[in-house]
Structures are given as structure tokens and as C-alpha cells.
Short mmCIF file of C-alpha atoms and ligand atoms in Angstrom, two decimals:
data_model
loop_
_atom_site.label_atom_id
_atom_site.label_comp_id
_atom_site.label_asym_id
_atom_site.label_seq_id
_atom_site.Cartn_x
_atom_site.Cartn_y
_atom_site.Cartn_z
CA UNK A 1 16.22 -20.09 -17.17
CA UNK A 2 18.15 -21.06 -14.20
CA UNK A 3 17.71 -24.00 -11.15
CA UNK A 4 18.15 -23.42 -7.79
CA UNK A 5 21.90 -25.20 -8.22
CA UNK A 6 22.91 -21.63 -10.20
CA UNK A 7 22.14 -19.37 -6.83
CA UNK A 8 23.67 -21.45 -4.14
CA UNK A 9 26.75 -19.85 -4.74
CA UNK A 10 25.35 -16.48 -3.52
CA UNK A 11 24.27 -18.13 0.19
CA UNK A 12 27.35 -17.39 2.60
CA UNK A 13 27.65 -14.36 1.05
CA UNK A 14 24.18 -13.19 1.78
CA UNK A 15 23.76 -14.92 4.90
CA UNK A 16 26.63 -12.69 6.05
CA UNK A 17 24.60 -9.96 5.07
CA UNK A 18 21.13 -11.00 6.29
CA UNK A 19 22.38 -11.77 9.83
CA UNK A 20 24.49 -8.22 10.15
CA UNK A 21 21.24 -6.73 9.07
CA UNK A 22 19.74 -9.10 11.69
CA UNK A 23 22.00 -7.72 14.19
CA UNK A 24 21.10 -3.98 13.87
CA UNK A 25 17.53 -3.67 13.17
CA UNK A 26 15.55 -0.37 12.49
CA UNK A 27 11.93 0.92 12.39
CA UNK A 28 10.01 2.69 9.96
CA UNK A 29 11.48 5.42 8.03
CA UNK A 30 14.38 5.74 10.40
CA UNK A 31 16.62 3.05 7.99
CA UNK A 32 19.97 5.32 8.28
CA UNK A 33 22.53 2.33 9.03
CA UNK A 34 19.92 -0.07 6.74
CA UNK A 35 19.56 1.94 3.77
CA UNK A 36 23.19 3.11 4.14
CA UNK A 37 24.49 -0.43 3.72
CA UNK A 38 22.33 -1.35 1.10
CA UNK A 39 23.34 1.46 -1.25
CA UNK A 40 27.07 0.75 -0.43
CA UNK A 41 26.06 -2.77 -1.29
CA UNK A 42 24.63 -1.90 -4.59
CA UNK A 43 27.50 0.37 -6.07
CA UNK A 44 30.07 -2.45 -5.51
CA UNK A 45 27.88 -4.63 -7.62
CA UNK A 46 28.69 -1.82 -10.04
CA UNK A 47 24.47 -1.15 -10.81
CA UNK A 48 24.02 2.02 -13.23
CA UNK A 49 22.00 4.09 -11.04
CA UNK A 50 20.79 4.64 -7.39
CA UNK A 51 18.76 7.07 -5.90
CA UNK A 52 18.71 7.44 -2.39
CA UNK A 53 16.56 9.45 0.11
CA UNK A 54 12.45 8.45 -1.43
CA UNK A 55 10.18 8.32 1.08
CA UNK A 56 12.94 9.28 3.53
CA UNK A 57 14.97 6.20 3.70
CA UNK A 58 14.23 4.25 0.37
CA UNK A 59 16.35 3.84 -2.18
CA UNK A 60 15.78 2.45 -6.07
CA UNK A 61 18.24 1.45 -8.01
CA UNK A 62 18.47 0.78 -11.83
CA UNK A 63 20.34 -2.56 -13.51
CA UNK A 64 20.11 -2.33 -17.09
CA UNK A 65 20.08 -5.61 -19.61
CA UNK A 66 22.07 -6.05 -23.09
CA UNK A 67 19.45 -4.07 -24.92
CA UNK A 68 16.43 -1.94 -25.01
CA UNK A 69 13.33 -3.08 -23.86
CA UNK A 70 10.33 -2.09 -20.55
CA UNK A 71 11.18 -1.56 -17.23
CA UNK A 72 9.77 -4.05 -14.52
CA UNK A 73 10.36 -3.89 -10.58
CA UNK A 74 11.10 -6.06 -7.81
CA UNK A 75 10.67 -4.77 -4.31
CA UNK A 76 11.99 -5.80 -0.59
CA UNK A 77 11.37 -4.00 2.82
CA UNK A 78 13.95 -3.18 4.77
CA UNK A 79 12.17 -2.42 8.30
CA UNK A 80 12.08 -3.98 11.48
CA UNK A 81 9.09 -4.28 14.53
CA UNK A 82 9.17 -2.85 18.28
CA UNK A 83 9.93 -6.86 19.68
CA UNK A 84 11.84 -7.78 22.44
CA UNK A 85 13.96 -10.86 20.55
CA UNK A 86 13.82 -14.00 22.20
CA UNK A 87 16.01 -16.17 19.94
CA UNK A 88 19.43 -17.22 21.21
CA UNK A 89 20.95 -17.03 18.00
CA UNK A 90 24.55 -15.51 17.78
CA UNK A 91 23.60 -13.04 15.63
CA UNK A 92 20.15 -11.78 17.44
CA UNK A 93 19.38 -8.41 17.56
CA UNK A 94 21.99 -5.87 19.31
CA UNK A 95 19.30 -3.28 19.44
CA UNK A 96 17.17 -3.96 22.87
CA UNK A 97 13.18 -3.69 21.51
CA UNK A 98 13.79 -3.83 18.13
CA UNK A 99 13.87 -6.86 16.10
CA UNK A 100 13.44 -8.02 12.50
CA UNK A 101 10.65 -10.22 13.61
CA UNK A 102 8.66 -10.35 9.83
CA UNK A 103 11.95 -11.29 7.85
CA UNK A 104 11.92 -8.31 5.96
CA UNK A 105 16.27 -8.51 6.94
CA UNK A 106 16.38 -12.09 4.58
CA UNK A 107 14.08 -9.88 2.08
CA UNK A 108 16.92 -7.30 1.90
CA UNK A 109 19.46 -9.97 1.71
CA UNK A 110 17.60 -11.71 -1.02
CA UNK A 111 17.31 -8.24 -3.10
CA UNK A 112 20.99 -7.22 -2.77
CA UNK A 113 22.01 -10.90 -3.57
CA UNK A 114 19.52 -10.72 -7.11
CA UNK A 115 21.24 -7.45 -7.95
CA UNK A 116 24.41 -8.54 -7.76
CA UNK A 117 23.52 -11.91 -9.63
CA UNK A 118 21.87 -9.61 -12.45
CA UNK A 119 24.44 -6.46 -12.62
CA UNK A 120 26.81 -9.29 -13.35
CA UNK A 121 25.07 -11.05 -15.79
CA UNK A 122 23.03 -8.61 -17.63
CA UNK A 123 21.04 -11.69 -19.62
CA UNK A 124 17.89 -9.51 -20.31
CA UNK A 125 16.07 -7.14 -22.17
CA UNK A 126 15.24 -3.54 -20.82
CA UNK A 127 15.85 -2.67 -17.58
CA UNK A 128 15.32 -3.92 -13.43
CA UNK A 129 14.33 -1.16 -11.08
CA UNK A 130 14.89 -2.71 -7.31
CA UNK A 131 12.47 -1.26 -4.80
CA UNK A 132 13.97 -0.98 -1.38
CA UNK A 133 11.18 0.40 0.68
CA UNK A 134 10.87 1.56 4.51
CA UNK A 135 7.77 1.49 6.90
CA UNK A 136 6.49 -1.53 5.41
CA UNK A 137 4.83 -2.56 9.32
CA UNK A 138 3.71 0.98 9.62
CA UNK A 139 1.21 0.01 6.50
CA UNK A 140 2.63 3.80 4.68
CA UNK A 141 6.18 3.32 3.15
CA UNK A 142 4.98 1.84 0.57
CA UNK A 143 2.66 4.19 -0.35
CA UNK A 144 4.71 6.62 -0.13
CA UNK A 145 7.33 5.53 -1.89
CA UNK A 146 4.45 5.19 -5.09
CA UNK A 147 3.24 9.06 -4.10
CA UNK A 148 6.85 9.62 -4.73
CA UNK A 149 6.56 9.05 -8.08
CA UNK A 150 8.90 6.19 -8.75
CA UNK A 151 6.65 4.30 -11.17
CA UNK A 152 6.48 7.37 -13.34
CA UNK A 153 9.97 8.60 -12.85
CA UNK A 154 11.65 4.80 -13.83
CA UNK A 155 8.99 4.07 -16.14
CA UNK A 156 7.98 0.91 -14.24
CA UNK A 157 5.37 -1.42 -16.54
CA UNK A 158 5.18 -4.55 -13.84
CA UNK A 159 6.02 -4.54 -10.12
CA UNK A 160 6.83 -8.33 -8.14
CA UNK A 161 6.81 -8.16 -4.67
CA UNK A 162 7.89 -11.29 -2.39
CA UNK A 163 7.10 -12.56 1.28
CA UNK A 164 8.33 -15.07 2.93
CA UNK A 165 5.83 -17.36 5.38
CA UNK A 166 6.62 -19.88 7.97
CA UNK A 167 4.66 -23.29 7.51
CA UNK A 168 5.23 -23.39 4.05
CA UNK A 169 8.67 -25.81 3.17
CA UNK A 170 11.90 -24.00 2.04
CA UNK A 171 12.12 -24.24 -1.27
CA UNK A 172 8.56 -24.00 -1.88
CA UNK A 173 6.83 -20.98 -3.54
CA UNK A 174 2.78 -20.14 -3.32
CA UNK A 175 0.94 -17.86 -4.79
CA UNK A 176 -2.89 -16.93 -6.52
CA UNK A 177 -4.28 -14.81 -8.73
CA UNK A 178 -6.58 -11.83 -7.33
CA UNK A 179 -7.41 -11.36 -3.79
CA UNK A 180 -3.56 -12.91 -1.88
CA UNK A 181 -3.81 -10.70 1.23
CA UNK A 182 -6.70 -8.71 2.88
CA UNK A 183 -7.14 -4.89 3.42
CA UNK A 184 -6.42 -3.84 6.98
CA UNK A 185 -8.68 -0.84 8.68
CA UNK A 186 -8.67 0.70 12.10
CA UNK A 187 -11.60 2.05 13.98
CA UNK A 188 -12.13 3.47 17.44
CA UNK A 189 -15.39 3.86 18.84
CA UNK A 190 -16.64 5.72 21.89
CA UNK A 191 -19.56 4.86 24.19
CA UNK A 192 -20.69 7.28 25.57
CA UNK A 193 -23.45 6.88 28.78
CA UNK A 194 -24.09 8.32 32.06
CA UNK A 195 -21.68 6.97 34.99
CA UNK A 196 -22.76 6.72 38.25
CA UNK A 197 -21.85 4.12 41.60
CA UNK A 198 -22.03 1.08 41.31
CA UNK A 199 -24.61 0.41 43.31
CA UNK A 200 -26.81 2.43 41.63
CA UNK A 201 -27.06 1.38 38.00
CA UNK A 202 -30.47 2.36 37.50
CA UNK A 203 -29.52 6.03 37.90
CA UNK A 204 -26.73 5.66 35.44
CA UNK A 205 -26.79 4.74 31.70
CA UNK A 206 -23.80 1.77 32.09
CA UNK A 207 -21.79 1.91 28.78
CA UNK A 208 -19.77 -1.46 29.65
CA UNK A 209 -23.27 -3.39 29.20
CA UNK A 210 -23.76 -1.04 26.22
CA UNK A 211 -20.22 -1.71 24.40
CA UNK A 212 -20.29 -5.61 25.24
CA UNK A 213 -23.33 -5.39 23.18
CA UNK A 214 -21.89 -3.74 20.72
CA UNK A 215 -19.35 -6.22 21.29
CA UNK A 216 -21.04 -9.25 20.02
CA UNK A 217 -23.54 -7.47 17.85
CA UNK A 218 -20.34 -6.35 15.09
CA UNK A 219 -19.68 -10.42 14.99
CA UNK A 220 -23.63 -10.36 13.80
CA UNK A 221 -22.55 -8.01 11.00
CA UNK A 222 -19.84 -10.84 9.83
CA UNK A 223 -21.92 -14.28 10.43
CA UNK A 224 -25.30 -12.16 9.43
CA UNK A 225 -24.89 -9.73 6.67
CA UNK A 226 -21.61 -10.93 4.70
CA UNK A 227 -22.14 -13.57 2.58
CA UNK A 228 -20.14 -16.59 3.97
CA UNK A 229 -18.33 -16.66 0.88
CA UNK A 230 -16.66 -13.46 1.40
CA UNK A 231 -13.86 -12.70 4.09
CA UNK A 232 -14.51 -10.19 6.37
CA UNK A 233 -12.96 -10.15 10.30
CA UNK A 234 -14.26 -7.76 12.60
CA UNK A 235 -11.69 -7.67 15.67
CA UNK A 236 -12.28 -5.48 18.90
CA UNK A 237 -8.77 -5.66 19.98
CA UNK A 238 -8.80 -2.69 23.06
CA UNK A 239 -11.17 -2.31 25.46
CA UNK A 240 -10.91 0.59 28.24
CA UNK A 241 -13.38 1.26 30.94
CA UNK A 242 -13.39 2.55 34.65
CA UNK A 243 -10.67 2.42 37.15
CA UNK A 244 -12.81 1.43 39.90
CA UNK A 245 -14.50 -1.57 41.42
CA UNK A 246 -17.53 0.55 42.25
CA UNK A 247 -17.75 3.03 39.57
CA UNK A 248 -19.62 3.15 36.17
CA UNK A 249 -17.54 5.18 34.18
CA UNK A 250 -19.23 7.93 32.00
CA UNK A 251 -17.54 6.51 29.02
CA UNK A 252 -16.26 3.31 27.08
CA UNK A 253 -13.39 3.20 24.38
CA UNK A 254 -13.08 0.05 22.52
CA UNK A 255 -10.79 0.00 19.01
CA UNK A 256 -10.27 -2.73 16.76
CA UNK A 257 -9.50 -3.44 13.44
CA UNK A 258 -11.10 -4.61 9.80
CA UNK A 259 -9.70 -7.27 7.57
CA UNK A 260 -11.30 -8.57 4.14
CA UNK A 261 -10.48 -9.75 1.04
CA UNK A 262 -13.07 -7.93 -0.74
CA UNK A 263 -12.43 -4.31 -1.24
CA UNK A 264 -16.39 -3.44 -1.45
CA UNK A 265 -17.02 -5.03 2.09
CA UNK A 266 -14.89 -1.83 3.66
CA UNK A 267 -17.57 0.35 2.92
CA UNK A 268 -19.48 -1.82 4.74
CA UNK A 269 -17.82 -2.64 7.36
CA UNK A 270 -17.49 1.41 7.83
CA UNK A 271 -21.32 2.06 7.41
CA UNK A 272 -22.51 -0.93 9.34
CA UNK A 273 -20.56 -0.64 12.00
CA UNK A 274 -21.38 2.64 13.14
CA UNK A 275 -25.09 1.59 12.49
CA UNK A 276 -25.11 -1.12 14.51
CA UNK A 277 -22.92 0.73 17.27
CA UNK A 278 -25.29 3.63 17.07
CA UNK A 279 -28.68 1.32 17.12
CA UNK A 280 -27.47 -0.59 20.20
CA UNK A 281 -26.38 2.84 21.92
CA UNK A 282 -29.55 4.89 21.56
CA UNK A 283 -31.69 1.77 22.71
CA UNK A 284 -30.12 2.65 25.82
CA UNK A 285 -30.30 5.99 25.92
CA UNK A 286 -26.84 6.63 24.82
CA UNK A 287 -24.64 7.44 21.88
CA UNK A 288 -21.14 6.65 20.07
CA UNK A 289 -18.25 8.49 18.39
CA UNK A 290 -16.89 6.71 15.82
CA UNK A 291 -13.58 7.29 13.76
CA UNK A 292 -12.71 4.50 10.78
CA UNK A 293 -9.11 4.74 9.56
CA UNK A 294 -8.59 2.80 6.01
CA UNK A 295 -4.55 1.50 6.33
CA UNK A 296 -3.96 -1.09 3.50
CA UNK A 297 -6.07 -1.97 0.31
CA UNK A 298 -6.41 -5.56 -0.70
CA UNK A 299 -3.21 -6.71 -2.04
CA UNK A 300 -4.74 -7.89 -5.15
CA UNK A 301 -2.53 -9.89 -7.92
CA UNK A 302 -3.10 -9.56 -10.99
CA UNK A 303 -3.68 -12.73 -13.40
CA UNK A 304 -1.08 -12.03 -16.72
CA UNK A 305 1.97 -11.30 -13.96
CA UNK A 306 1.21 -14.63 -11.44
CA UNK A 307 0.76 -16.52 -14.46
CA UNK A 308 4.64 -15.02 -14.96
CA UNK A 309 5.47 -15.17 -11.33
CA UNK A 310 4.36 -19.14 -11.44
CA UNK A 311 6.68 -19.24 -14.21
CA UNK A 312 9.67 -18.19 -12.82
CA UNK A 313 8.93 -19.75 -10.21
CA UNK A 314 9.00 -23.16 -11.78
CA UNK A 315 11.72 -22.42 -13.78
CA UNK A 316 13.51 -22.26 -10.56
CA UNK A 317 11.99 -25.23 -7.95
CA UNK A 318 9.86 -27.01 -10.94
CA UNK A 319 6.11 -27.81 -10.78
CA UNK A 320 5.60 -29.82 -7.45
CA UNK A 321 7.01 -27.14 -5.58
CA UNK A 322 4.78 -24.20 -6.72
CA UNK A 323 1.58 -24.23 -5.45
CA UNK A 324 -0.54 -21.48 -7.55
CA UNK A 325 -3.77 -21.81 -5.88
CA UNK A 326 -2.48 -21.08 -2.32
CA UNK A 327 -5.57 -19.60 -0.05
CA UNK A 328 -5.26 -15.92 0.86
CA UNK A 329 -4.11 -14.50 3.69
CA UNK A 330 -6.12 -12.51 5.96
CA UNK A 331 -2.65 -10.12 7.32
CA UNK A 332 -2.04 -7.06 5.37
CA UNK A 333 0.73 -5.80 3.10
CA UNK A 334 1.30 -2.26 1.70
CA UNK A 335 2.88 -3.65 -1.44
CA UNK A 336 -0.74 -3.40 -2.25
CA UNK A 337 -0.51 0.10 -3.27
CA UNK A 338 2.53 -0.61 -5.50
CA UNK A 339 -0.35 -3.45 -7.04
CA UNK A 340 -2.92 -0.24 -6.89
CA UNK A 341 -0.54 1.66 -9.07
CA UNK A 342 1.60 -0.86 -11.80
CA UNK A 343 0.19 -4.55 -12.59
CA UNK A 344 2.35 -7.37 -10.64
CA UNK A 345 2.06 -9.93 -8.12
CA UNK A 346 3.29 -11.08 -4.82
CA UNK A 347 4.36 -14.33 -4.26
CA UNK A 348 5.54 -16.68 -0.89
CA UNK A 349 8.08 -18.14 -0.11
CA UNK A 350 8.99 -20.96 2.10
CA UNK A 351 10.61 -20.05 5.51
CA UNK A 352 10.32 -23.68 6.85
CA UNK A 353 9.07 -24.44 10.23
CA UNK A 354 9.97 -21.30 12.16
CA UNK A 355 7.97 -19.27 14.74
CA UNK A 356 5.62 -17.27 13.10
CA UNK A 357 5.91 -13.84 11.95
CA UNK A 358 5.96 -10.75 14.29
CA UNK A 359 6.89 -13.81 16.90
CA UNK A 360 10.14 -12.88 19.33
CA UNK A 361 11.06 -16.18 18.54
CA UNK A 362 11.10 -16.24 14.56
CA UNK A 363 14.62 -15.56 12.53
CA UNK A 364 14.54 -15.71 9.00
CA UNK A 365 15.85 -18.53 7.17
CA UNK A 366 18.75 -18.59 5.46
CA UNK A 367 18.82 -21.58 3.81
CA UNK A 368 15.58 -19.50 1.95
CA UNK A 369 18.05 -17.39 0.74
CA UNK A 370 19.32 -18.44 -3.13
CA UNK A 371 15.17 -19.80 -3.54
CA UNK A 372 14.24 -15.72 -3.31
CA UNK A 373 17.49 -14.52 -5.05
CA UNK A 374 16.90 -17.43 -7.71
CA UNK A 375 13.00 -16.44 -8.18
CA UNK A 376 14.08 -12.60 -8.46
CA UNK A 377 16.64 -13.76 -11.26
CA UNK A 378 14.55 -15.94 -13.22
CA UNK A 379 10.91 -13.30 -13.14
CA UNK A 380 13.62 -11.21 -14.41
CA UNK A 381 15.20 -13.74 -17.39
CA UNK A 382 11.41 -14.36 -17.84
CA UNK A 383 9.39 -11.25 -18.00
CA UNK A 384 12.41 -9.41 -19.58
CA UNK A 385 13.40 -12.80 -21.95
CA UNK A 386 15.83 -11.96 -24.66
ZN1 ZN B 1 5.25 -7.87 9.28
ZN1 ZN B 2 6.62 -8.44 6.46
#
């Protein structure tokens, strides 16, 4: 069981490493110069197995401990977001339109700085697999890296997975059992009327009037029919209608997307919302295509492993600075599947008072860095005690 003080040695190193990562970001499975550096990082900590190339660009690699015992996980992202950076750090992105805008560049950083910490030190029973995963903002690599076959093929029993979140102090970890982070859907949806001129609207059958109907009747479904217990957010994000000031256009597109914390409401959400869509349409005289896309379950934690996670946690930052009753979440996170497949939990960490996420003005923080290497360390020295 190790404080804080016992990481701090790892900072400039990793800082180094976080802000050359920083430098040259990279999206989705296309991680050549990322995934390159991190296995080059991980032989020279001398770990006793990598394999490279899962799901494209992700790599696993195996640390084993001073005698027999389970396998558990930890797992960082290593992509970046299509962002125009806005910071004026030194070390801001080289790459125009690409940017490591969700931190997932200190999660790397935090990763390669716990392996090194642990092939060193070896103070635990069984074995660590570490999980570096692409596509994590694309809602798939991590999905795919579990259709892979990795939990199988490295015997995985537990899986830890770690965020970080601005607003929350460095140095400070939260975290709940169950529901942490919401499912994310997608849905497009047609209208489709009768255009016509402008001037003439009783000769048409105006889909704009129809789909801002629509429009506030799917907020009905959430204030309505979902209990106001339960989380569910129905957001029509795109909206596209005629080109013209005096033309009703024969059709209207709208899209949006789904978010709740309770995996029963997507069914819902999927049947209700073409009923309602549908409902308003015909009263009209017209009719809707509808296409619902399910991205990323409910990233659910499970109670035995953030009971654990709280743990090492406070073995690291002690009591006051855990909080393990944080509120959900309502973004998404494809570690979920990882969750769908092995028990775990996900945890956040403090990133101070930064820009938010996906914001061209957020940077990771690196004084964050020894908290995450430190919390990787100690779930390890924890779940896999001696
Ligand atoms: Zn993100
Ligand atoms: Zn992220």
C-alpha cells in the first residue's frame, strides 16, 4: 500500500511523455506513431509480453507478479478528436485538426508510467494485463478490442478502467457503484410530406410544422412517460430542411441522439420514438423513416470491484479525497463493453479546473499524473495482495 509521495518520482518522466503524445495526436484506429511509442515504451520497462496489432492499433501487454495467482486488467485510450487546438501551450498539438481534447494522451502517460512502476517492482500475486485501446471517441475500439478475444486469450477475471474529469480537484478520485455513465444511441428520422410554394401551404403537406412537432413532442416522451427518477435525454441535435425562402421542401431530416442510465429505457426510447414520430406524422397526412443506431451500453460498475477501486483509491489520497457516491454522468464510454464482458469498475480522476472535455481549450493535467499512476499501482497491490 503506497501514498501519493511513492509516485511523484515518475512525474517529469511522464510528463515528457504525455506532452510528446500531446504534440502528435491521432484518431481512431489510425494510432501508428501512438501505439508505436507505447510498445517501445513498454519493452524498455522490460514487461514479459506484448502483443501488438488487436483491433488494428491496440496493444496488451502482460507484467507478471512474484507468484501465481488471477489475471486482472487496467485499460487507457490512446486516441485523439477532430479539434482545432486552441491552447497556447508549448507543447500543443503539431497536427492541424487533431487534438487530444478528452485527455486520453495523460491516460496513456499514466498507463506506461504504472507499468514501469510495476515491471520494476513486481509486489503482487498473478499477473497485470494493460489494455491500450484505440477508437475510444468513435464509441467501437473498445468493443472491438473485447470481440478480439483478449479477455479469453489473457484470462482476464477483473477489468479497471480510469477517466479523468475537469471540476473535480487533482488529487481527488470519484466513483459509484452501478449505473457511472449513460448509454449513448443515434437516430435519424425522416419527415416525409408534400412540398409545395410557400405561398401555398394549404396545397402542400409542410413537414417543418410536422418535425417541430415532433420536435417538442419526443421531450413529452422524457417529462411524460419516464419516471422522473430515471435518466433519459432525448437530443435532436441536426435539423435540415429547404434551401429556399419560398419553398416547402418535400422532406425533413432531423437526427439526434439517446442518453440514459437505465439500459431498459433504450428500448423505449427506440419504440416510443418512432410512435410518437409516426402519430404526429400521419395526423398530418404524412409519414417518417426512422433508423435507431445503439453505440454504447451503460457503463455499469460493478459493486465487489468499486468497493476495491475505493480501496485503492484511499490507500493512495486517503478517505476525504475519495468520494464513492459521485452522481453519474450522462456522456458515454465504450469501456462499457469491457464492463459487459469481465466485472470491474471505472473510476475519476481529478483534472483540476481545466476547460472541459472535447473543449479546444482543455490540456490534460500533469500534475494528475503520479494520482492515476499511483491508483493503477495500488488496485494492483490491492486486488492482486500478496
Ligand atoms: Zn472523449
Ligand atoms: Zn475520453
Amino acid at each position: 500500500m503506497n501514498s501519493i509521495e511513492a509516485f511523484r518520482y515518475l512525474q517529469p518522466e511522464t510528463t515528457a511523455w504525455r506532452r510528446q503524445l500531446h504534440e502528435h495526436p491521432e484518431l481512431e484506429y489510425r494510432l501508428y506513431n501512438t501505439a508505436g511509442f507505447v510498445a517501445e515504451k513498454l519493452a524498455s520497462f522490460g514487461v514479459d509480453h506484448i502483443e501488438t496489432g488487436i483491433a488494428e492499433t491496440g496493444i496488451v501487454a502482460l507484467i507478471e507478479g512474484c507468484k501465481n495467482g488471477p489475471t486482472i486488467a487496467l485499460r487507457a485510450d490512446m486516441d485523439a478528436l477532430p479539434i482545432i487546438e486552441q491552447s497556447k501551450k508549448s507543447w500543443c498539438s503539431k497536427v492541424p485538426g487533431k487534438m487530444h481534447a478528452c485527455g486520453h494522451d495523460g491516460h496513456t502517460a499514466m498507463l506506461l508510467g504504472a507499468a514501469k512502476y510495476l515491471a520494476a517492482s513486481r509486489r503482487f500475486k498473478g499477473s497485470v494485463a494493460l489494455i491500450f485501446q484505440p477508437a475510444e471517441e468513435s464509441g467501437e475500439g473498445g468493443q472491438r478490442m473485447v470481440q478480439a478475444g483478449i479477455m479469453d486469450r489473457f484470462s482476464i477475471s477483473k477489468v479497471f478502467g480510469l477517466h479523468n474529469v475537469p471540476g473535480i480537484e487533482v488529487g481527488h478520485f470519484g466513483i459509484c457503484q452501478g449505473p457511472i455513465m449513460a448509454a449513448l444511441d443515434e437516430f435519424d428520422l425522416i419527415v416525409k410530406g408534400r412540398g409545395g410554394h410557400a405561398a401555398k401551404p394549404h396545397e402542400a403537406i409542410d413537414p417543418v410544422v410536422i418535425a417541430a412537432q415532433i420536435i417538442v413532442g419526443l421531450q413529452a416522451l422524457v417529462s411524460r412517460r419516464t419516471s422522473p427518477m430515471e435518466a433519459l435525454v432525448i437530443s435532436v441535435t441536426k435539423l435540415n430542411a429547404a434551401q429556399a425562402y419560398n419553398v416547402i421542401p418535400d422532406q425533413v431530416d432531423l437526427a439526434g441522439s439517446v442518453r440514459t442510465l437505465v439500459p431498459g429505457l433504450r428500448e423505449f426510447a427506440q419504440g416510443q420514438i418512432l410512435a410518437a414520430a409516426q402519430g404526429i406524422a400521419r395526423g398530418f397526412g404524412a409519414d417518417v423513416d426512422f433508423e435507431y443506431r445503439r453505440c454504447a451500453p451503460v457503463t455499469i460498475n460493478h459493486p465487489g470491484e468499486t468497493d476495491l477501486a475505493v480501496k485503492a483509491a484511499r490507500n493512495l489520497v486517503g478517505s476525504a479525497c475519495v468520494d464513492e457516491k459521485i452522481s453519474p454522468r450522462m456522456g458515454s464510454e465504450d469501456f462499457a463493453y469491457m464492463l459487459e464482458a469481465r466485472p470491474g469498475a471505472v473510476i475519476f480522476l481529478g483534472n483540476g479546473s481545466t476547460a472541459s472535455l472535447h473543449h479546444p481549450g482543455y490540456d490534460f493535467n500533469d500534475e494528475a499524473l503520479p494520482y492515476g499512476i499511483g491508483y493503477w499501482a495500488n488496485v494492483v497491490e490491492t486486488v492482486l495482495a500478496l
